[in-house]
PDB file of N, CA, C and O in Angstrom:
ATOM      1  N   UNK A   1      47.533-176.465  11.608  1.00  0.00           N
ATOM      2  CA  UNK A   1      46.220-175.859  11.566  1.00  0.00           C
ATOM      3  C   UNK A   1      46.385-174.437  11.043  1.00  0.00           C
ATOM      4  O   UNK A   1      47.232-173.696  11.519  1.00  0.00           O
ATOM      5  N   UNK A   2      45.593-174.087  10.042  1.00  0.00           N
ATOM      6  CA  UNK A   2      45.531-172.711   9.560  1.00  0.00           C
ATOM      7  C   UNK A   2      44.117-172.216   9.819  1.00  0.00           C
ATOM      8  O   UNK A   2      43.149-172.913   9.503  1.00  0.00           O
ATOM      9  N   UNK A   3      44.016-171.027  10.405  1.00  0.00           N
ATOM     10  CA  UNK A   3      42.710-170.410  10.610  1.00  0.00           C
ATOM     11  C   UNK A   3      42.741-169.030   9.984  1.00  0.00           C
ATOM     12  O   UNK A   3      43.656-168.238  10.244  1.00  0.00           O
ATOM     13  N   UNK A   4      41.743-168.755   9.156  1.00  0.00           N
ATOM     14  CA  UNK A   4      41.547-167.420   8.608  1.00  0.00           C
ATOM     15  C   UNK A   4      40.354-166.813   9.333  1.00  0.00           C
ATOM     16  O   UNK A   4      39.230-167.293   9.214  1.00  0.00           O
ATOM     17  N   UNK A   5      40.627-165.788  10.128  1.00  0.00           N
ATOM     18  CA  UNK A   5      39.586-165.102  10.893  1.00  0.00           C
ATOM     19  C   UNK A   5      39.109-163.889  10.104  1.00  0.00           C
ATOM     20  O   UNK A   5      39.921-163.120   9.588  1.00  0.00           O
ATOM     21  N   UNK A   6      37.797-163.698  10.044  1.00  0.00           N
ATOM     22  CA  UNK A   6      37.249-162.488   9.442  1.00  0.00           C
ATOM     23  C   UNK A   6      36.303-161.832  10.442  1.00  0.00           C
ATOM     24  O   UNK A   6      35.858-162.442  11.398  1.00  0.00           O
ATOM     25  N   UNK A   7      36.038-160.578  10.197  1.00  0.00           N
ATOM     26  CA  UNK A   7      35.236-159.768  11.100  1.00  0.00           C
ATOM     27  C   UNK A   7      36.001-158.500  11.398  1.00  0.00           C
ATOM     28  O   UNK A   7      36.782-158.018  10.580  1.00  0.00           O
ATOM     29  N   UNK A   8      35.839-157.978  12.588  1.00  0.00           N
ATOM     30  CA  UNK A   8      36.592-156.799  13.030  1.00  0.00           C
ATOM     31  C   UNK A   8      37.826-157.294  13.784  1.00  0.00           C
ATOM     32  O   UNK A   8      37.929-157.127  14.992  1.00  0.00           O
ATOM     33  N   UNK A   9      38.748-157.933  13.058  1.00  0.00           N
ATOM     34  CA  UNK A   9      39.852-158.639  13.709  1.00  0.00           C
ATOM     35  C   UNK A   9      41.200-157.939  13.598  1.00  0.00           C
ATOM     36  O   UNK A   9      42.174-158.384  14.194  1.00  0.00           O
ATOM     37  N   UNK A  10      41.263-156.843  12.857  1.00  0.00           N
ATOM     38  CA  UNK A  10      42.509-156.078  12.786  1.00  0.00           C
ATOM     39  C   UNK A  10      42.358-154.801  13.600  1.00  0.00           C
ATOM     40  O   UNK A  10      41.297-154.202  13.647  1.00  0.00           O
ATOM     41  N   UNK A  11      43.435-154.414  14.273  1.00  0.00           N
ATOM     42  CA  UNK A  11      43.410-153.188  15.067  1.00  0.00           C
ATOM     43  C   UNK A  11      42.763-153.348  16.425  1.00  0.00           C
ATOM     44  O   UNK A  11      42.447-152.360  17.080  1.00  0.00           O
ATOM     45  N   UNK A  12      42.555-154.600  16.867  1.00  0.00           N
ATOM     46  CA  UNK A  12      41.921-154.846  18.163  1.00  0.00           C
ATOM     47  C   UNK A  12      42.828-155.664  19.087  1.00  0.00           C
ATOM     48  O   UNK A  12      42.373-156.182  20.098  1.00  0.00           O
ATOM     49  N   UNK A  13      44.103-155.786  18.734  1.00  0.00           N
ATOM     50  CA  UNK A  13      45.030-156.569  19.543  1.00  0.00           C
ATOM     51  C   UNK A  13      44.906-158.067  19.334  1.00  0.00           C
ATOM     52  O   UNK A  13      45.280-158.846  20.201  1.00  0.00           O
ATOM     53  N   UNK A  14      44.390-158.464  18.184  1.00  0.00           N
ATOM     54  CA  UNK A  14      44.141-159.883  17.917  1.00  0.00           C
ATOM     55  C   UNK A  14      45.433-160.698  17.976  1.00  0.00           C
ATOM     56  O   UNK A  14      45.486-161.747  18.613  1.00  0.00           O
ATOM     57  N   UNK A  15      46.484-160.211  17.316  1.00  0.00           N
ATOM     58  CA  UNK A  15      47.744-160.964  17.295  1.00  0.00           C
ATOM     59  C   UNK A  15      48.332-161.096  18.701  1.00  0.00           C
ATOM     60  O   UNK A  15      48.796-162.158  19.091  1.00  0.00           O
ATOM     61  N   UNK A  16      48.316-160.029  19.461  1.00  0.00           N
ATOM     62  CA  UNK A  16      48.828-160.074  20.837  1.00  0.00           C
ATOM     63  C   UNK A  16      47.999-161.032  21.693  1.00  0.00           C
ATOM     64  O   UNK A  16      48.548-161.826  22.456  1.00  0.00           O
ATOM     65  N   UNK A  17      46.681-160.981  21.562  1.00  0.00           N
ATOM     66  CA  UNK A  17      45.808-161.863  22.341  1.00  0.00           C
ATOM     67  C   UNK A  17      46.031-163.322  21.969  1.00  0.00           C
ATOM     68  O   UNK A  17      46.028-164.194  22.835  1.00  0.00           O
ATOM     69  N   UNK A  18      46.248-163.600  20.682  1.00  0.00           N
ATOM     70  CA  UNK A  18      46.522-164.979  20.254  1.00  0.00           C
ATOM     71  C   UNK A  18      47.833-165.466  20.846  1.00  0.00           C
ATOM     72  O   UNK A  18      47.935-166.609  21.317  1.00  0.00           O
ATOM     73  N   UNK A  19      48.843-164.610  20.857  1.00  0.00           N
ATOM     74  CA  UNK A  19      50.134-164.978  21.453  1.00  0.00           C
ATOM     75  C   UNK A  19      49.971-165.239  22.949  1.00  0.00           C
ATOM     76  O   UNK A  19      50.493-166.211  23.477  1.00  0.00           O
ATOM     77  N   UNK A  20      49.220-164.389  23.623  1.00  0.00           N
ATOM     78  CA  UNK A  20      48.982-164.584  25.054  1.00  0.00           C
ATOM     79  C   UNK A  20      48.197-165.866  25.315  1.00  0.00           C
ATOM     80  O   UNK A  20      48.482-166.591  26.266  1.00  0.00           O
ATOM     81  N   UNK A  21      47.228-166.159  24.460  1.00  0.00           N
ATOM     82  CA  UNK A  21      46.422-167.384  24.606  1.00  0.00           C
ATOM     83  C   UNK A  21      47.269-168.630  24.429  1.00  0.00           C
ATOM     84  O   UNK A  21      46.956-169.689  24.967  1.00  0.00           O
ATOM     85  N   UNK A  22      48.358-168.524  23.675  1.00  0.00           N
ATOM     86  CA  UNK A  22      49.231-169.682  23.422  1.00  0.00           C
ATOM     87  C   UNK A  22      49.990-170.126  24.672  1.00  0.00           C
ATOM     88  O   UNK A  22      50.429-171.272  24.744  1.00  0.00           O
ATOM     89  N   UNK A  23      50.107-169.249  25.659  1.00  0.00           N
ATOM     90  CA  UNK A  23      50.811-169.591  26.895  1.00  0.00           C
ATOM     91  C   UNK A  23      50.160-170.799  27.542  1.00  0.00           C
ATOM     92  O   UNK A  23      48.952-170.838  27.729  1.00  0.00           O
ATOM     93  N   UNK A  24      50.960-171.798  27.831  1.00  0.00           N
ATOM     94  CA  UNK A  24      50.441-173.001  28.470  1.00  0.00           C
ATOM     95  C   UNK A  24      50.103-174.113  27.493  1.00  0.00           C
ATOM     96  O   UNK A  24      49.805-175.226  27.910  1.00  0.00           O
ATOM     97  N   UNK A  25      50.131-173.813  26.195  1.00  0.00           N
ATOM     98  CA  UNK A  25      49.871-174.837  25.189  1.00  0.00           C
ATOM     99  C   UNK A  25      51.170-175.218  24.495  1.00  0.00           C
ATOM    100  O   UNK A  25      52.044-174.384  24.314  1.00  0.00           O
ATOM    101  N   UNK A  26      51.266-176.454  24.101  1.00  0.00           N
ATOM    102  CA  UNK A  26      52.422-176.931  23.350  1.00  0.00           C
ATOM    103  C   UNK A  26      52.159-176.713  21.864  1.00  0.00           C
ATOM    104  O   UNK A  26      51.890-177.654  21.115  1.00  0.00           O
ATOM    105  N   UNK A  27      52.211-175.442  21.445  1.00  0.00           N
ATOM    106  CA  UNK A  27      51.986-175.078  20.053  1.00  0.00           C
ATOM    107  C   UNK A  27      53.052-174.081  19.614  1.00  0.00           C
ATOM    108  O   UNK A  27      53.612-173.353  20.428  1.00  0.00           O
ATOM    109  N   UNK A  28      53.327-174.080  18.323  1.00  0.00           N
ATOM    110  CA  UNK A  28      54.195-173.078  17.711  1.00  0.00           C
ATOM    111  C   UNK A  28      53.453-172.532  16.507  1.00  0.00           C
ATOM    112  O   UNK A  28      52.538-173.169  15.986  1.00  0.00           O
ATOM    113  N   UNK A  29      53.840-171.346  16.054  1.00  0.00           N
ATOM    114  CA  UNK A  29      53.168-170.821  14.880  1.00  0.00           C
ATOM    115  C   UNK A  29      53.395-169.349  14.669  1.00  0.00           C
ATOM    116  O   UNK A  29      54.332-168.764  15.205  1.00  0.00           O
ATOM    117  N   UNK A  30      52.514-168.767  13.868  1.00  0.00           N
ATOM    118  CA  UNK A  30      52.606-167.352  13.530  1.00  0.00           C
ATOM    119  C   UNK A  30      51.205-166.803  13.302  1.00  0.00           C
ATOM    120  O   UNK A  30      50.293-167.538  12.919  1.00  0.00           O
ATOM    121  N   UNK A  31      51.070-165.497  13.530  1.00  0.00           N
ATOM    122  CA  UNK A  31      49.805-164.791  13.309  1.00  0.00           C
ATOM    123  C   UNK A  31      50.135-163.536  12.522  1.00  0.00           C
ATOM    124  O   UNK A  31      51.083-162.827  12.853  1.00  0.00           O
ATOM    125  N   UNK A  32      49.347-163.272  11.471  1.00  0.00           N
ATOM    126  CA  UNK A  32      49.613-162.062  10.688  1.00  0.00           C
ATOM    127  C   UNK A  32      48.319-161.484  10.137  1.00  0.00           C
ATOM    128  O   UNK A  32      47.348-162.201   9.895  1.00  0.00           O
ATOM    129  N   UNK A  33      48.340-160.156   9.961  1.00  0.00           N
ATOM    130  CA  UNK A  33      47.239-159.465   9.310  1.00  0.00           C
ATOM    131  C   UNK A  33      47.358-159.672   7.802  1.00  0.00           C
ATOM    132  O   UNK A  33      48.460-159.629   7.255  1.00  0.00           O
ATOM    133  N   UNK A  34      46.231-159.864   7.143  1.00  0.00           N
ATOM    134  CA  UNK A  34      46.199-159.989   5.688  1.00  0.00           C
ATOM    135  C   UNK A  34      45.674-158.699   5.072  1.00  0.00           C
ATOM    136  O   UNK A  34      44.892-157.969   5.719  1.00  0.00           O
ATOM    137  N   UNK A  35      46.076-158.389   3.849  1.00  0.00           N
ATOM    138  CA  UNK A  35      45.651-157.140   3.210  1.00  0.00           C
ATOM    139  C   UNK A  35      44.133-157.003   3.056  1.00  0.00           C
ATOM    140  O   UNK A  35      43.624-155.888   2.992  1.00  0.00           O
ATOM    141  N   UNK A  36      43.407-158.121   3.028  1.00  0.00           N
ATOM    142  CA  UNK A  36      41.952-158.061   2.845  1.00  0.00           C
ATOM    143  C   UNK A  36      41.178-157.867   4.147  1.00  0.00           C
ATOM    144  O   UNK A  36      39.961-157.919   4.176  1.00  0.00           O
ATOM    145  N   UNK A  37      41.896-157.640   5.266  1.00  0.00           N
ATOM    146  CA  UNK A  37      41.240-157.369   6.546  1.00  0.00           C
ATOM    147  C   UNK A  37      41.110-158.582   7.453  1.00  0.00           C
ATOM    148  O   UNK A  37      40.702-158.452   8.599  1.00  0.00           O
ATOM    149  N   UNK A  38      41.447-159.763   6.950  1.00  0.00           N
ATOM    150  CA  UNK A  38      41.404-160.967   7.784  1.00  0.00           C
ATOM    151  C   UNK A  38      42.715-161.108   8.553  1.00  0.00           C
ATOM    152  O   UNK A  38      43.692-160.419   8.286  1.00  0.00           O
ATOM    153  N   UNK A  39      42.701-162.014   9.516  1.00  0.00           N
ATOM    154  CA  UNK A  39      43.907-162.388  10.251  1.00  0.00           C
ATOM    155  C   UNK A  39      44.133-163.873  10.000  1.00  0.00           C
ATOM    156  O   UNK A  39      43.198-164.674  10.084  1.00  0.00           O
ATOM    157  N   UNK A  40      45.385-164.226   9.687  1.00  0.00           N
ATOM    158  CA  UNK A  40      45.752-165.620   9.472  1.00  0.00           C
ATOM    159  C   UNK A  40      46.563-166.114  10.661  1.00  0.00           C
ATOM    160  O   UNK A  40      47.519-165.472  11.081  1.00  0.00           O
ATOM    161  N   UNK A  41      46.157-167.254  11.192  1.00  0.00           N
ATOM    162  CA  UNK A  41      46.903-167.930  12.248  1.00  0.00           C
ATOM    163  C   UNK A  41      47.294-169.300  11.709  1.00  0.00           C
ATOM    164  O   UNK A  41      46.451-170.024  11.180  1.00  0.00           O
ATOM    165  N   UNK A  42      48.580-169.624  11.796  1.00  0.00           N
ATOM    166  CA  UNK A  42      49.065-170.948  11.437  1.00  0.00           C
ATOM    167  C   UNK A  42      49.771-171.484  12.673  1.00  0.00           C
ATOM    168  O   UNK A  42      50.646-170.821  13.230  1.00  0.00           O
ATOM    169  N   UNK A  43      49.358-172.660  13.129  1.00  0.00           N
ATOM    170  CA  UNK A  43      49.939-173.229  14.349  1.00  0.00           C
ATOM    171  C   UNK A  43      50.173-174.720  14.156  1.00  0.00           C
ATOM    172  O   UNK A  43      49.441-175.381  13.419  1.00  0.00           O
ATOM    173  N   UNK A  44      51.199-175.212  14.841  1.00  0.00           N
ATOM    174  CA  UNK A  44      51.535-176.628  14.817  1.00  0.00           C
ATOM    175  C   UNK A  44      51.555-177.162  16.233  1.00  0.00           C
ATOM    176  O   UNK A  44      51.896-176.454  17.171  1.00  0.00           O
ATOM    177  N   UNK A  45      51.205-178.431  16.363  1.00  0.00           N
ATOM    178  CA  UNK A  45      51.192-179.110  17.650  1.00  0.00           C
ATOM    179  C   UNK A  45      50.256-180.299  17.556  1.00  0.00           C
ATOM    180  O   UNK A  45      49.708-180.600  16.495  1.00  0.00           O
ATOM    181  N   UNK A  46      50.058-180.952  18.685  1.00  0.00           N
ATOM    182  CA  UNK A  46      49.113-182.073  18.731  1.00  0.00           C
ATOM    183  C   UNK A  46      47.701-181.529  18.508  1.00  0.00           C
ATOM    184  O   UNK A  46      47.375-180.414  18.931  1.00  0.00           O
ATOM    185  N   UNK A  47      46.865-182.318  17.843  1.00  0.00           N
ATOM    186  CA  UNK A  47      45.522-181.840  17.482  1.00  0.00           C
ATOM    187  C   UNK A  47      44.718-181.403  18.699  1.00  0.00           C
ATOM    188  O   UNK A  47      44.037-180.376  18.653  1.00  0.00           O
ATOM    189  N   UNK A  48      44.792-182.142  19.810  1.00  0.00           N
ATOM    190  CA  UNK A  48      44.033-181.738  20.997  1.00  0.00           C
ATOM    191  C   UNK A  48      44.534-180.414  21.562  1.00  0.00           C
ATOM    192  O   UNK A  48      43.744-179.592  22.025  1.00  0.00           O
ATOM    193  N   UNK A  49      45.847-180.182  21.498  1.00  0.00           N
ATOM    194  CA  UNK A  49      46.403-178.897  21.944  1.00  0.00           C
ATOM    195  C   UNK A  49      45.935-177.769  21.028  1.00  0.00           C
ATOM    196  O   UNK A  49      45.589-176.682  21.490  1.00  0.00           O
ATOM    197  N   UNK A  50      45.936-178.026  19.728  1.00  0.00           N
ATOM    198  CA  UNK A  50      45.512-177.011  18.772  1.00  0.00           C
ATOM    199  C   UNK A  50      44.035-176.659  18.939  1.00  0.00           C
ATOM    200  O   UNK A  50      43.661-175.486  18.884  1.00  0.00           O
ATOM    201  N   UNK A  51      43.207-177.661  19.160  1.00  0.00           N
ATOM    202  CA  UNK A  51      41.775-177.403  19.378  1.00  0.00           C
ATOM    203  C   UNK A  51      41.559-176.590  20.655  1.00  0.00           C
ATOM    204  O   UNK A  51      40.744-175.659  20.678  1.00  0.00           O
ATOM    205  N   UNK A  52      42.287-176.938  21.714  1.00  0.00           N
ATOM    206  CA  UNK A  52      42.164-176.191  22.967  1.00  0.00           C
ATOM    207  C   UNK A  52      42.670-174.759  22.796  1.00  0.00           C
ATOM    208  O   UNK A  52      42.067-173.809  23.312  1.00  0.00           O
ATOM    209  N   UNK A  53      43.760-174.591  22.060  1.00  0.00           N
ATOM    210  CA  UNK A  53      44.302-173.258  21.766  1.00  0.00           C
ATOM    211  C   UNK A  53      43.294-172.443  20.965  1.00  0.00           C
ATOM    212  O   UNK A  53      43.046-171.273  21.266  1.00  0.00           O
ATOM    213  N   UNK A  54      42.676-173.054  19.981  1.00  0.00           N
ATOM    214  CA  UNK A  54      41.655-172.386  19.170  1.00  0.00           C
ATOM    215  C   UNK A  54      40.512-171.876  20.055  1.00  0.00           C
ATOM    216  O   UNK A  54      40.058-170.744  19.921  1.00  0.00           O
ATOM    217  N   UNK A  55      40.064-172.691  20.996  1.00  0.00           N
ATOM    218  CA  UNK A  55      39.007-172.262  21.916  1.00  0.00           C
ATOM    219  C   UNK A  55      39.495-171.169  22.850  1.00  0.00           C
ATOM    220  O   UNK A  55      38.755-170.234  23.165  1.00  0.00           O
ATOM    221  N   UNK A  56      40.748-171.268  23.284  1.00  0.00           N
ATOM    222  CA  UNK A  56      41.306-170.250  24.176  1.00  0.00           C
ATOM    223  C   UNK A  56      41.338-168.878  23.513  1.00  0.00           C
ATOM    224  O   UNK A  56      41.146-167.857  24.172  1.00  0.00           O
ATOM    225  N   UNK A  57      41.571-168.848  22.204  1.00  0.00           N
ATOM    226  CA  UNK A  57      41.547-167.570  21.482  1.00  0.00           C
ATOM    227  C   UNK A  57      40.154-166.964  21.571  1.00  0.00           C
ATOM    228  O   UNK A  57      39.992-165.787  21.885  1.00  0.00           O
ATOM    229  N   UNK A  58      39.132-167.754  21.336  1.00  0.00           N
ATOM    230  CA  UNK A  58      37.752-167.259  21.440  1.00  0.00           C
ATOM    231  C   UNK A  58      37.441-166.814  22.877  1.00  0.00           C
ATOM    232  O   UNK A  58      36.802-165.790  23.097  1.00  0.00           O
ATOM    233  N   UNK A  59      37.903-167.589  23.847  1.00  0.00           N
ATOM    234  CA  UNK A  59      37.624-167.289  25.252  1.00  0.00           C
ATOM    235  C   UNK A  59      38.405-166.087  25.773  1.00  0.00           C
ATOM    236  O   UNK A  59      38.109-165.579  26.856  1.00  0.00           O
ATOM    237  N   UNK A  60      39.420-165.634  25.022  1.00  0.00           N
ATOM    238  CA  UNK A  60      40.264-164.526  25.478  1.00  0.00           C
ATOM    239  C   UNK A  60      39.591-163.162  25.328  1.00  0.00           C
ATOM    240  O   UNK A  60      40.200-162.148  25.614  1.00  0.00           O
ATOM    241  N   UNK A  61      38.356-163.143  24.869  1.00  0.00           N
ATOM    242  CA  UNK A  61      37.646-161.889  24.671  1.00  0.00           C
ATOM    243  C   UNK A  61      37.570-161.477  23.214  1.00  0.00           C
ATOM    244  O   UNK A  61      37.020-160.429  22.887  1.00  0.00           O
ATOM    245  N   UNK A  62      38.123-162.292  22.332  1.00  0.00           N
ATOM    246  CA  UNK A  62      38.119-161.959  20.906  1.00  0.00           C
ATOM    247  C   UNK A  62      36.874-162.443  20.171  1.00  0.00           C
ATOM    248  O   UNK A  62      36.620-162.031  19.041  1.00  0.00           O
ATOM    249  N   UNK A  63      36.094-163.298  20.803  1.00  0.00           N
ATOM    250  CA  UNK A  63      34.961-163.919  20.108  1.00  0.00           C
ATOM    251  C   UNK A  63      34.017-162.897  19.483  1.00  0.00           C
ATOM    252  O   UNK A  63      33.531-163.085  18.371  1.00  0.00           O
ATOM    253  N   UNK A  64      33.759-161.791  20.177  1.00  0.00           N
ATOM    254  CA  UNK A  64      32.807-160.820  19.623  1.00  0.00           C
ATOM    255  C   UNK A  64      33.369-160.039  18.430  1.00  0.00           C
ATOM    256  O   UNK A  64      32.626-159.364  17.733  1.00  0.00           O
ATOM    257  N   UNK A  65      34.685-160.136  18.160  1.00  0.00           N
ATOM    258  CA  UNK A  65      35.280-159.516  16.978  1.00  0.00           C
ATOM    259  C   UNK A  65      35.260-160.457  15.765  1.00  0.00           C
ATOM    260  O   UNK A  65      35.408-160.021  14.640  1.00  0.00           O
ATOM    261  N   UNK A  66      35.110-161.752  16.027  1.00  0.00           N
ATOM    262  CA  UNK A  66      35.196-162.764  14.967  1.00  0.00           C
ATOM    263  C   UNK A  66      33.815-162.999  14.357  1.00  0.00           C
ATOM    264  O   UNK A  66      32.881-163.375  15.048  1.00  0.00           O
ATOM    265  N   UNK A  67      33.716-162.785  13.055  1.00  0.00           N
ATOM    266  CA  UNK A  67      32.480-163.089  12.335  1.00  0.00           C
ATOM    267  C   UNK A  67      32.528-164.512  11.784  1.00  0.00           C
ATOM    268  O   UNK A  67      31.535-165.220  11.775  1.00  0.00           O
ATOM    269  N   UNK A  68      33.707-164.933  11.326  1.00  0.00           N
ATOM    270  CA  UNK A  68      33.857-166.253  10.727  1.00  0.00           C
ATOM    271  C   UNK A  68      35.288-166.726  10.909  1.00  0.00           C
ATOM    272  O   UNK A  68      36.206-165.909  11.007  1.00  0.00           O
ATOM    273  N   UNK A  69      35.452-168.026  10.976  1.00  0.00           N
ATOM    274  CA  UNK A  69      36.790-168.602  10.971  1.00  0.00           C
ATOM    275  C   UNK A  69      36.786-169.822  10.064  1.00  0.00           C
ATOM    276  O   UNK A  69      35.914-170.671  10.159  1.00  0.00           O
ATOM    277  N   UNK A  70      37.737-169.853   9.149  1.00  0.00           N
ATOM    278  CA  UNK A  70      37.898-170.976   8.238  1.00  0.00           C
ATOM    279  C   UNK A  70      39.112-171.759   8.701  1.00  0.00           C
ATOM    280  O   UNK A  70      40.220-171.221   8.739  1.00  0.00           O
ATOM    281  N   UNK A  71      38.914-173.021   9.051  1.00  0.00           N
ATOM    282  CA  UNK A  71      39.985-173.853   9.588  1.00  0.00           C
ATOM    283  C   UNK A  71      40.398-174.884   8.542  1.00  0.00           C
ATOM    284  O   UNK A  71      39.551-175.548   7.950  1.00  0.00           O
ATOM    285  N   UNK A  72      41.698-175.002   8.334  1.00  0.00           N
ATOM    286  CA  UNK A  72      42.271-175.991   7.437  1.00  0.00           C
ATOM    287  C   UNK A  72      43.333-176.765   8.206  1.00  0.00           C
ATOM    288  O   UNK A  72      44.125-176.165   8.927  1.00  0.00           O
ATOM    289  N   UNK A  73      43.322-178.077   8.055  1.00  0.00           N
ATOM    290  CA  UNK A  73      44.296-178.931   8.730  1.00  0.00           C
ATOM    291  C   UNK A  73      45.294-179.482   7.720  1.00  0.00           C
ATOM    292  O   UNK A  73      44.922-179.835   6.602  1.00  0.00           O
ATOM    293  N   UNK A  74      46.561-179.566   8.108  1.00  0.00           N
ATOM    294  CA  UNK A  74      47.613-180.139   7.270  1.00  0.00           C
ATOM    295  C   UNK A  74      48.686-180.711   8.192  1.00  0.00           C
ATOM    296  O   UNK A  74      48.703-180.441   9.395  1.00  0.00           O
ATOM    297  N   UNK A  75      49.576-181.495   7.627  1.00  0.00           N
ATOM    298  CA  UNK A  75      50.686-182.045   8.400  1.00  0.00           C
ATOM    299  C   UNK A  75      51.633-180.930   8.829  1.00  0.00           C
ATOM    300  O   UNK A  75      51.868-179.974   8.074  1.00  0.00           O
ATOM    301  N   UNK A  76      52.176-181.054  10.018  1.00  0.00           N
ATOM    302  CA  UNK A  76      53.133-180.064  10.553  1.00  0.00           C
ATOM    303  C   UNK A  76      54.426-180.093   9.740  1.00  0.00           C
ATOM    304  O   UNK A  76      54.861-181.150   9.279  1.00  0.00           O
ATOM    305  N   UNK A  77      55.032-178.915   9.578  1.00  0.00           N
ATOM    306  CA  UNK A  77      56.290-178.786   8.859  1.00  0.00           C
ATOM    307  C   UNK A  77      57.442-178.419   9.796  1.00  0.00           C
ATOM    308  O   UNK A  77      58.566-178.273   9.346  1.00  0.00           O
ATOM    309  N   UNK A  78      57.139-178.194  11.073  1.00  0.00           N
ATOM    310  CA  UNK A  78      58.152-177.822  12.072  1.00  0.00           C
ATOM    311  C   UNK A  78      58.974-176.609  11.642  1.00  0.00           C
ATOM    312  O   UNK A  78      60.187-176.611  11.716  1.00  0.00           O
ATOM    313  N   UNK A  79      58.282-175.546  11.229  1.00  0.00           N
ATOM    314  CA  UNK A  79      58.981-174.382  10.694  1.00  0.00           C
ATOM    315  C   UNK A  79      58.785-173.108  11.505  1.00  0.00           C
ATOM    316  O   UNK A  79      59.246-172.051  11.096  1.00  0.00           O
ATOM    317  N   UNK A  80      58.118-173.170  12.640  1.00  0.00           N
ATOM    318  CA  UNK A  80      57.800-171.953  13.374  1.00  0.00           C
ATOM    319  C   UNK A  80      58.565-171.831  14.679  1.00  0.00           C
ATOM    320  O   UNK A  80      58.841-172.830  15.345  1.00  0.00           O
ATOM    321  N   UNK A  81      58.798-170.573  15.068  1.00  0.00           N
ATOM    322  CA  UNK A  81      59.331-170.270  16.391  1.00  0.00           C
ATOM    323  C   UNK A  81      58.184-170.424  17.383  1.00  0.00           C
ATOM    324  O   UNK A  81      57.018-170.281  17.030  1.00  0.00           O
ATOM    325  N   UNK A  82      58.510-170.675  18.603  1.00  0.00           N
ATOM    326  CA  UNK A  82      57.513-170.834  19.663  1.00  0.00           C
ATOM    327  C   UNK A  82      56.670-169.571  19.804  1.00  0.00           C
ATOM    328  O   UNK A  82      57.191-168.476  19.850  1.00  0.00           O
ATOM    329  N   UNK A  83      55.339-169.719  19.872  1.00  0.00           N
ATOM    330  CA  UNK A  83      54.429-168.587  20.058  1.00  0.00           C
ATOM    331  C   UNK A  83      54.530-167.974  21.450  1.00  0.00           C
ATOM    332  O   UNK A  83      54.102-166.878  21.665  1.00  0.00           O
ATOM    333  N   UNK A  84      55.049-168.702  22.402  1.00  0.00           N
ATOM    334  CA  UNK A  84      55.025-168.227  23.785  1.00  0.00           C
ATOM    335  C   UNK A  84      55.909-167.037  23.986  1.00  0.00           C
ATOM    336  O   UNK A  84      56.941-166.802  23.721  1.00  0.00           O
TER     337      UNK A  84
END
């Protein structure tokens, strides 16, 4: 799952909050700031875990910073360190 978040998502602890939200989920991935002001999250795991993780990010207090999120699904490549 790749999510591109836009809004006021840089400089608000978004990456740290996403990492904290990953606790308890069987997901791996990475989060990074993009030069255009968006934040990119790429995560791998079972689809139900990824959907729950995606909601947990919104529920972590970040929802009011997010204006839009573009979600793309692809097959896992098993290339990430654990987010936890």
